[in-house]
Amino acid sequence: AQSVTQPDIHITVSEGASLELRCNYSYGATPYLFWYVQSPGQGLQLLLKYFSGDTLVQGIKGFEAEFKRSQSSFNLRKPSVHWSDAAEYFCAVGAGTSGTYKYIFGTGTRLKVLA
Amino acid sequence: DTAVSQTPKYLVTQMGNDKSIKCEQNLGHDTMYWYKQDSKKFLKIMFSYNNKELIINETVPNRFSPKSPDKAHLNLHINSLELGDSAVYFCASSQDKRGPKNPYEQYFGPGTRLTVT
């Protein structure tokens, strides 16, 4: 069955420190992979996506993610975290074919940033 | 220039009532979705519509009835509201065709926080 696992429910980092949020997926075909961020009381904003090609993808706000097929992972990274990055982060895999497409989300990782 | 909009943003109601949430997208997409985010922040798809046709119905109680009057709108009507329906409901849309740009990227609305008392 298709699934997405985000092993870390909560992560706390100091401002200026590096960040890595883990995401593992289970999907039979080539996955479409996404990272979204949700600030408190807000909707979902797309950070970055992977469809094909270069396995290191750059996103907005200085985020990047690397697709590793052998590890079924799509981890999100940022070299230096800002206080405004505190939010909930969701990894998602796009599953299905044209017309039946849907996202399967991970359970999210809540990021806390210490000043 | 809002891409995906939802109304209302907040909805507080009592058990047993019937309520509707509206969603509109001005992106020209042909597929729209409803997702539910529960109190633990878990997001799960409820429905999808492609060109006004129901495509995905993820074992949602039939008290929930989506309606798509046209490609740009997808409304969610909920009958006999229960406490467990309290959640944030997100509408999303995508252009569900292969093409040079982001064929399966979904754009989300701001969410509707439903509280059932």
PDB file of C-alpha atoms in Angstrom, chain A residues 32 34 36 38 41-44 46 49 51 88 90 97-103 105-107 110, chain B residues 9 33 35 37 40-43 45 50 55-56 58 90 96 98 102-106 108-110:
ATOM      1  CA  TYR A  32       5.860  12.434  -7.361  1.00  0.00           C
ATOM      2  CA  PHE A  34       6.241  17.125  -2.302  1.00  0.00           C
ATOM      3  CA  TYR A  36       4.463  21.511   2.181  1.00  0.00           C
ATOM      4  CA  GLN A  38       1.779  24.938   7.315  1.00  0.00           C
ATOM      5  CA  GLY A  41      -3.621  28.802  11.528  1.00  0.00           C
ATOM      6  CA  GLN A  42      -2.613  28.907   7.901  1.00  0.00           C
ATOM      7  CA  GLY A  43      -3.082  26.798   4.814  1.00  0.00           C
ATOM      8  CA  LEU A  44      -0.544  24.644   3.028  1.00  0.00           C
ATOM      9  CA  LEU A  46       4.336  24.215  -1.364  1.00  0.00           C
ATOM     10  CA  LYS A  49       8.510  19.111  -5.489  1.00  0.00           C
ATOM     11  CA  PHE A  51       8.824  14.739 -10.479  1.00  0.00           C
ATOM     12  CA  GLU A  88       4.386  22.088  10.627  1.00  0.00           C
ATOM     13  CA  PHE A  90       4.278  17.729   5.585  1.00  0.00           C
ATOM     14  CA  THR A  97      -3.079   8.018 -12.467  1.00  0.00           C
ATOM     15  CA  SER A  98      -4.603  10.838 -14.404  1.00  0.00           C
ATOM     16  CA  GLY A  99      -8.100  11.455 -13.103  1.00  0.00           C
ATOM     17  CA  THR A 100      -7.648   9.378  -9.953  1.00  0.00           C
ATOM     18  CA  TYR A 101      -4.757  11.290  -8.558  1.00  0.00           C
ATOM     19  CA  LYS A 102      -4.474  12.179  -4.883  1.00  0.00           C
ATOM     20  CA  TYR A 103      -1.900  13.079  -2.290  1.00  0.00           C
ATOM     21  CA  PHE A 105       0.443  12.798   3.365  1.00  0.00           C
ATOM     22  CA  GLY A 106       2.800  11.944   6.148  1.00  0.00           C
ATOM     23  CA  THR A 107       1.764  12.733   9.685  1.00  0.00           C
ATOM     24  CA  ARG A 110       6.421  20.165  13.978  1.00  0.00           C
TER      25      ARG A 110
ATOM     26  CA  LYS B   9     -12.846  30.463   7.183  1.00  0.00           C
ATOM     27  CA  TYR B  33     -10.283  17.929  -3.940  1.00  0.00           C
ATOM     28  CA  TYR B  35      -9.021  17.027   2.409  1.00  0.00           C
ATOM     29  CA  GLN B  37      -7.121  17.633   8.739  1.00  0.00           C
ATOM     30  CA  LYS B  40      -3.601  15.657  15.275  1.00  0.00           C
ATOM     31  CA  LYS B  41      -2.873  17.508  12.042  1.00  0.00           C
ATOM     32  CA  PHE B  42      -3.238  14.379   9.947  1.00  0.00           C
ATOM     33  CA  LEU B  43      -4.343  15.201   6.391  1.00  0.00           C
ATOM     34  CA  ILE B  45      -8.232  13.014   1.169  1.00  0.00           C
ATOM     35  CA  ASN B  50     -12.488  15.809 -12.313  1.00  0.00           C
ATOM     36  CA  ILE B  55     -13.600  10.361  -9.007  1.00  0.00           C
ATOM     37  CA  ILE B  56     -12.410   9.604  -5.472  1.00  0.00           C
ATOM     38  CA  GLU B  58     -12.449   7.722   0.369  1.00  0.00           C
ATOM     39  CA  PHE B  90      -8.949  22.013   2.879  1.00  0.00           C
ATOM     40  CA  ASP B  96      -4.734  16.720 -13.977  1.00  0.00           C
ATOM     41  CA  ARG B  98       0.244  15.640 -18.568  1.00  0.00           C
ATOM     42  CA  ASN B 102       3.753  20.512 -12.886  1.00  0.00           C
ATOM     43  CA  PRO B 103       1.009  18.204 -14.021  1.00  0.00           C
ATOM     44  CA  TYR B 104       0.153  16.902 -10.608  1.00  0.00           C
ATOM     45  CA  GLU B 105       0.884  19.760  -8.267  1.00  0.00           C
ATOM     46  CA  GLN B 106      -2.023  20.635  -6.034  1.00  0.00           C
ATOM     47  CA  PHE B 108      -4.516  24.425  -1.512  1.00  0.00           C
ATOM     48  CA  GLY B 109      -7.043  26.840  -0.136  1.00  0.00           C
ATOM     49  CA  PRO B 110      -6.619  28.463   3.284  1.00  0.00           C
TER      50      PRO B 110
END
